[in-house]
mmCIF file of C-alpha atoms and ligand atoms in Angstrom:
data_model
loop_
_atom_site.group_PDB
_atom_site.id
_atom_site.type_symbol
_atom_site.label_atom_id
_atom_site.label_comp_id
_atom_site.label_asym_id
_atom_site.label_seq_id
_atom_site.Cartn_x
_atom_site.Cartn_y
_atom_site.Cartn_z
ATOM 1 C CA MET A 89 12.419 2.029 28.722
ATOM 2 C CA ASP A 90 9.641 0.760 26.669
ATOM 3 C CA SER A 91 8.105 2.570 24.001
ATOM 4 C CA ILE A 92 4.887 3.697 25.807
ATOM 5 C CA GLU A 93 7.373 4.620 28.680
ATOM 6 C CA LYS A 94 9.570 6.734 26.357
ATOM 7 C CA ALA A 95 6.080 8.380 25.327
ATOM 8 C CA VAL A 96 5.024 9.602 28.553
ATOM 9 C CA SER A 97 8.421 11.146 29.412
ATOM 10 C CA LEU A 98 8.155 13.198 25.845
ATOM 11 C CA ILE A 99 4.741 13.922 27.645
ATOM 12 C CA LYS A 100 5.885 15.095 31.085
ATOM 13 C CA LYS A 101 8.635 16.816 29.688
ATOM 14 C CA SER A 102 6.397 18.866 26.976
ATOM 15 C CA ASN A 103 5.898 22.599 28.535
ATOM 16 C CA TYR A 104 3.492 23.005 25.560
ATOM 17 C CA THR A 105 1.559 19.445 24.297
ATOM 18 C CA ILE A 106 -0.641 19.720 21.656
ATOM 19 C CA ALA A 107 -2.845 16.440 19.926
ATOM 20 C CA PHE A 108 -3.735 16.415 16.306
ATOM 21 C CA THR A 109 -6.685 13.445 15.900
ATOM 22 C CA GLY A 110 -7.816 11.566 12.347
ATOM 23 C CA ALA A 111 -10.458 9.298 12.018
ATOM 24 C CA GLY A 112 -8.069 6.682 12.907
ATOM 25 C CA ILE A 113 -9.256 7.753 16.770
ATOM 26 C CA SER A 114 -12.484 6.849 16.089
ATOM 27 C CA THR A 115 -13.026 3.481 14.457
ATOM 28 C CA GLU A 116 -13.070 1.909 17.419
ATOM 29 C CA SER A 117 -15.753 3.747 18.317
ATOM 30 C CA GLY A 118 -17.586 2.384 15.004
ATOM 31 C CA ILE A 119 -16.716 4.877 12.990
ATOM 32 C CA PRO A 120 -15.011 3.704 9.255
ATOM 33 C CA ASP A 121 -12.069 5.636 8.471
ATOM 34 C CA PHE A 122 -12.863 7.192 4.982
ATOM 35 C CA ARG A 123 -9.875 6.189 3.470
ATOM 36 C CA SER A 124 -8.864 2.869 4.498
ATOM 37 C CA SER A 125 -10.314 -0.392 2.270
ATOM 38 C CA GLY A 126 -13.731 -1.483 3.666
ATOM 39 C CA GLY A 127 -13.683 2.377 4.804
ATOM 40 C CA LEU A 128 -16.869 4.301 3.998
ATOM 41 C CA TRP A 129 -15.490 5.205 0.124
ATOM 42 C CA GLU A 130 -15.641 1.780 -1.142
ATOM 43 C CA GLU A 131 -19.867 2.662 -0.857
ATOM 44 C CA VAL A 132 -19.450 6.007 -1.585
ATOM 45 C CA ASP A 133 -18.047 7.439 -4.286
ATOM 46 C CA PRO A 134 -15.942 10.486 -2.964
ATOM 47 C CA GLN A 135 -17.230 13.067 -5.680
ATOM 48 C CA LEU A 136 -20.274 13.033 -2.947
ATOM 49 C CA PHE A 137 -17.967 15.348 -0.455
ATOM 50 C CA THR A 138 -16.782 17.784 -3.064
ATOM 51 C CA ALA A 139 -17.824 21.506 -2.887
ATOM 52 C CA GLN A 140 -18.508 21.839 -6.349
ATOM 53 C CA ASN A 141 -21.157 18.647 -6.312
ATOM 54 C CA PHE A 142 -22.802 19.674 -3.184
ATOM 55 C CA ILE A 143 -23.821 23.237 -5.249
ATOM 56 C CA GLU A 144 -24.807 20.938 -8.648
ATOM 57 C CA ASN A 145 -26.560 18.625 -6.523
ATOM 58 C CA PRO A 146 -27.736 19.471 -3.334
ATOM 59 C CA ILE A 147 -30.553 17.228 -2.476
ATOM 60 C CA GLU A 148 -28.719 14.201 -3.711
ATOM 61 C CA PHE A 149 -26.203 15.323 -1.305
ATOM 62 C CA TYR A 150 -27.738 14.774 1.519
ATOM 63 C CA GLU A 151 -30.858 11.843 0.581
ATOM 64 C CA LEU A 152 -26.993 10.064 0.184
ATOM 65 C CA ALA A 153 -24.828 11.833 3.504
ATOM 66 C CA LEU A 154 -27.469 12.202 5.917
ATOM 67 C CA PRO A 155 -27.994 8.336 7.039
ATOM 68 C CA LEU A 156 -24.173 7.791 7.357
ATOM 69 C CA PHE A 157 -23.752 11.524 9.273
ATOM 70 C CA LYS A 158 -26.883 10.238 11.414
ATOM 71 C CA GLU A 159 -25.149 6.890 12.608
ATOM 72 C CA ILE A 160 -21.507 9.231 13.124
ATOM 73 C CA LYS A 161 -23.686 11.184 14.819
ATOM 74 C CA GLU A 162 -24.870 8.138 17.033
ATOM 75 C CA ALA A 163 -21.768 6.716 18.051
ATOM 76 C CA GLU A 164 -20.109 7.196 21.553
ATOM 77 C CA PRO A 165 -16.604 7.898 22.519
ATOM 78 C CA ASN A 166 -13.612 5.300 23.254
ATOM 79 C CA PRO A 167 -11.007 5.065 25.892
ATOM 80 C CA ALA A 168 -8.712 6.942 23.659
ATOM 81 C CA HIS A 169 -11.239 9.947 23.293
ATOM 82 C CA PHE A 170 -11.119 10.193 27.360
ATOM 83 C CA ALA A 171 -7.698 9.489 28.242
ATOM 84 C CA LEU A 172 -7.471 12.242 25.961
ATOM 85 C CA ALA A 173 -9.935 14.489 27.879
ATOM 86 C CA GLU A 174 -8.423 13.535 31.223
ATOM 87 C CA LEU A 175 -4.648 14.311 29.781
ATOM 88 C CA GLU A 176 -6.011 17.463 29.036
ATOM 89 C CA ALA A 177 -7.911 17.411 32.615
ATOM 90 C CA ALA A 178 -4.580 16.595 34.222
ATOM 91 C CA GLY A 179 -2.889 19.946 31.762
ATOM 92 C CA ASP A 180 -0.612 17.328 30.277
ATOM 93 C CA ILE A 181 -1.923 19.047 26.632
ATOM 94 C CA GLU A 182 -2.857 21.774 25.943
ATOM 95 C CA ALA A 183 -5.716 21.130 22.874
ATOM 96 C CA VAL A 184 -7.510 18.513 20.386
ATOM 97 C CA ILE A 185 -6.510 19.479 17.216
ATOM 98 C CA THR A 186 -9.003 17.043 14.763
ATOM 99 C CA GLN A 187 -9.315 15.728 10.771
ATOM 100 C CA ASN A 188 -13.062 14.412 13.021
ATOM 101 C CA ILE A 189 -16.247 15.818 12.350
ATOM 102 C CA ASP A 190 -18.055 13.203 15.176
ATOM 103 C CA ASN A 191 -18.181 15.019 17.966
ATOM 104 C CA LEU A 192 -16.596 12.631 20.171
ATOM 105 C CA HIS A 193 -14.146 15.082 21.733
ATOM 106 C CA GLN A 194 -16.639 16.827 23.572
ATOM 107 C CA GLN A 195 -18.924 14.458 23.962
ATOM 108 C CA ALA A 196 -15.500 12.511 26.453
ATOM 109 C CA GLY A 197 -14.853 16.127 28.477
ATOM 110 C CA SER A 198 -12.028 17.567 25.773
ATOM 111 C CA GLU A 199 -12.760 21.456 27.098
ATOM 112 C CA SER A 200 -10.172 22.747 23.873
ATOM 113 C CA VAL A 201 -10.694 20.642 20.431
ATOM 114 C CA LEU A 202 -10.132 22.002 17.318
ATOM 115 C CA GLU A 203 -11.749 20.419 14.404
ATOM 116 C CA ILE A 204 -10.312 21.637 11.336
ATOM 117 C CA HIS A 205 -12.892 19.832 9.002
ATOM 118 C CA GLY A 206 -16.044 20.907 11.075
ATOM 119 C CA HIS A 207 -18.491 19.175 12.618
ATOM 120 C CA LEU A 208 -22.243 17.928 12.420
ATOM 121 C CA ARG A 209 -24.114 19.610 14.881
ATOM 122 C CA THR A 210 -25.277 22.778 12.890
ATOM 123 C CA GLY A 211 -25.826 23.834 8.769
ATOM 124 C CA SER A 212 -25.496 27.837 7.690
ATOM 125 C CA CYS A 213 -27.202 29.406 4.530
ATOM 126 C CA GLN A 214 -25.108 31.025 2.343
ATOM 127 C CA GLY A 215 -27.596 33.607 1.812
ATOM 128 C CA CYS A 216 -27.792 35.130 5.001
ATOM 129 C CA ALA A 217 -25.758 33.044 7.412
ATOM 130 C CA LYS A 218 -28.625 31.638 9.465
ATOM 131 C CA GLU A 219 -27.625 28.755 11.737
ATOM 132 C CA TYR A 220 -29.993 25.495 11.120
ATOM 133 C CA SER A 221 -29.264 22.472 13.648
ATOM 134 C CA PHE A 222 -28.498 18.723 12.376
ATOM 135 C CA ALA A 223 -32.665 18.076 13.597
ATOM 136 C CA GLU A 224 -33.835 20.992 11.582
ATOM 137 C CA ILE A 225 -32.019 20.049 8.704
ATOM 138 C CA GLU A 226 -33.324 17.103 8.216
ATOM 139 C CA GLU A 227 -37.063 18.184 8.724
ATOM 140 C CA LEU A 228 -36.062 20.218 5.455
ATOM 141 C CA MET A 229 -35.092 17.931 3.544
ATOM 142 C CA GLN A 230 -38.807 16.308 4.320
ATOM 143 C CA LYS A 231 -40.843 18.999 2.959
ATOM 144 C CA ASP A 232 -39.426 21.282 0.989
ATOM 145 C CA GLY A 233 -35.756 20.199 0.377
ATOM 146 C CA PRO A 234 -32.685 22.229 2.428
ATOM 147 C CA TYR A 235 -33.134 25.653 1.869
ATOM 148 C CA CYS A 236 -33.457 28.441 4.415
ATOM 149 C CA LEU A 237 -36.586 29.904 5.930
ATOM 150 C CA ASP A 238 -35.523 33.052 5.916
ATOM 151 C CA CYS A 239 -33.833 33.088 2.418
ATOM 152 C CA GLN A 240 -34.202 30.478 0.126
ATOM 153 C CA GLY A 241 -30.123 30.552 0.290
ATOM 154 C CA LEU A 242 -29.061 26.308 0.335
ATOM 155 C CA ILE A 243 -28.328 25.431 3.519
ATOM 156 C CA LYS A 244 -24.778 24.196 3.612
ATOM 157 C CA LEU A 245 -23.251 21.839 6.722
ATOM 158 C CA ASP A 246 -20.718 23.472 9.112
ATOM 159 C CA ILE A 247 -18.383 21.001 7.436
ATOM 160 C CA VAL A 248 -14.815 21.411 4.488
ATOM 161 C CA PHE A 249 -15.901 20.007 1.759
ATOM 162 C CA PHE A 250 -12.814 19.122 -0.430
ATOM 163 C CA GLY A 251 -12.272 21.922 -2.726
ATOM 164 C CA ASP A 252 -13.543 24.077 0.013
ATOM 165 C CA SER A 253 -10.952 27.227 1.602
ATOM 166 C CA LEU A 254 -9.177 26.556 4.434
ATOM 167 C CA THR A 255 -10.470 27.354 7.735
ATOM 168 C CA THR A 256 -10.158 29.591 10.643
ATOM 169 C CA GLU A 257 -10.123 26.846 12.492
ATOM 170 C CA PHE A 258 -6.870 25.307 10.260
ATOM 171 C CA MET A 259 -5.092 28.497 10.798
ATOM 172 C CA GLU A 260 -4.986 28.325 14.571
ATOM 173 C CA ALA A 261 -4.280 24.696 14.612
ATOM 174 C CA ARG A 262 -1.275 25.505 12.387
ATOM 175 C CA LYS A 263 -0.705 28.691 15.028
ATOM 176 C CA LEU A 264 -0.961 25.825 17.930
ATOM 177 C CA ALA A 265 1.262 23.168 15.932
ATOM 178 C CA SER A 266 4.015 25.796 15.550
ATOM 179 C CA GLN A 267 4.064 27.001 19.207
ATOM 180 C CA ALA A 268 3.670 23.177 20.433
ATOM 181 C CA GLU A 269 6.986 21.312 21.447
ATOM 182 C CA LEU A 270 5.673 18.397 21.382
ATOM 183 C CA LEU A 271 2.756 17.385 18.805
ATOM 184 C CA ILE A 272 0.979 13.931 19.272
ATOM 185 C CA VAL A 273 -0.708 12.376 16.017
ATOM 186 C CA ILE A 274 -3.607 9.779 17.072
ATOM 187 C CA GLY A 275 -5.208 7.762 14.390
ATOM 188 C CA SER A 276 -3.992 9.887 10.912
ATOM 189 C CA SER A 277 -2.094 7.825 8.439
ATOM 190 C CA LEU A 278 -0.936 12.283 7.659
ATOM 191 C CA GLU A 279 -1.430 11.603 3.732
ATOM 192 C CA VAL A 280 -3.966 13.898 3.396
ATOM 193 C CA SER A 281 -2.860 18.178 2.906
ATOM 194 C CA PRO A 282 -2.655 20.454 4.304
ATOM 195 C CA ALA A 283 -3.263 18.083 7.919
ATOM 196 C CA ASN A 284 0.349 16.452 6.803
ATOM 197 C CA LEU A 285 1.572 19.711 7.467
ATOM 198 C CA LEU A 286 1.067 20.027 11.531
ATOM 199 C CA PRO A 287 3.128 18.068 12.711
ATOM 200 C CA GLN A 288 6.576 19.489 10.624
ATOM 201 C CA LEU A 289 5.859 22.682 12.578
ATOM 202 C CA ALA A 290 5.869 21.260 16.374
ATOM 203 C CA ASP A 291 9.271 21.144 17.887
ATOM 204 C CA LYS A 292 8.817 17.107 18.103
ATOM 205 C CA SER A 293 6.501 14.593 17.441
ATOM 206 C CA LEU A 294 5.160 11.352 18.943
ATOM 207 C CA ILE A 295 3.041 9.229 16.632
ATOM 208 C CA ILE A 296 0.466 6.753 17.789
ATOM 209 C CA ASN A 297 -1.424 5.014 14.348
ATOM 210 C CA LEU A 298 -2.052 1.742 13.542
ATOM 211 C CA SER A 299 -0.175 1.527 10.544
ATOM 212 C CA THR A 300 3.420 3.572 8.961
ATOM 213 C CA THR A 301 2.826 6.953 8.297
ATOM 214 C CA PRO A 302 5.677 8.917 6.181
ATOM 215 C CA PHE A 303 6.321 11.109 8.962
ATOM 216 C CA ASP A 304 7.621 8.608 10.879
ATOM 217 C CA SER A 305 11.106 8.704 10.716
ATOM 218 C CA GLN A 306 11.195 12.042 11.949
ATOM 219 C CA ALA A 307 9.133 11.303 15.003
ATOM 220 C CA GLU A 308 10.789 10.564 18.029
ATOM 221 C CA VAL A 309 8.299 7.921 19.006
ATOM 222 C CA VAL A 310 6.297 5.418 16.891
ATOM 223 C CA ILE A 311 3.624 3.135 17.860
ATOM 224 C CA ASN A 312 1.956 0.689 16.279
ATOM 225 C CA ASP A 313 -0.817 0.037 18.263
ATOM 226 C CA SER A 314 -5.057 0.405 19.159
ATOM 227 C CA ALA A 315 -5.113 4.482 19.650
ATOM 228 C CA SER A 316 -7.506 3.422 22.601
ATOM 229 C CA ARG A 317 -5.313 1.036 24.310
ATOM 230 C CA VAL A 318 -2.115 3.089 23.886
ATOM 231 C CA LEU A 319 -3.132 5.607 25.009
ATOM 232 C CA ALA A 320 -5.277 4.481 28.199
ATOM 233 C CA GLU A 321 -2.231 3.190 29.337
ATOM 234 C CA ILE A 322 -0.047 6.602 28.271
ATOM 235 C CA ALA A 323 -3.050 8.597 30.571
ATOM 236 C CA GLU A 324 -2.708 5.846 32.951
ATOM 237 C CA LEU A 325 1.188 6.375 33.164
ATOM 238 C CA ALA A 326 1.331 10.610 32.839
HETATM 239 ZN ZN1 ZN B 218 -30.677 32.774 4.439
#
């Protein structure tokens, strides 16, 4: 049995499978992996994405980040995203937990998606919680800055910054992972805490990633290959 057949057999035997995705699933959609070499961090100081920097320099943050985020918003799902939506529709996986903020799982048709690092669809006023769309925030940046029209509070994108506290989505993700008989890790190097704790909570794990991860020795099957190629094959056989 080759490793793809082993992966399919694991999925077929499991009664409760959760997928966990990282930046690696979206690189084939043209979104750079923030942490790999040649990635976004080489162009942008990671300090930009700390909660403290955002509070202290919100206008500078938006001026630098909005063009990057706009590129992410224009990306399209690739065969890996579509394969996960197919597996969910077929009842082979229950939900996708993602570290990505790119909305590509939903665009591909996944219904149950937990975004543990948030998303770019909206931002919220830190004063009165009024919600603003991404386009509205862009518009405000052209005028008076990212401030609430009702209370002048600072509008923060609904993404998780470094230094932010854990989201309710993360708590929910932890619950799903601990219920999982099988966790399929896709495109994550499992180096970011606390997300890297999730694979330890599931009974079994399957890792699909271009490079090795610190959890490879604990996984049932590890496939070091392109997520889109591997998942398309798995969805076809499952
Ligand atoms: Zn407000």
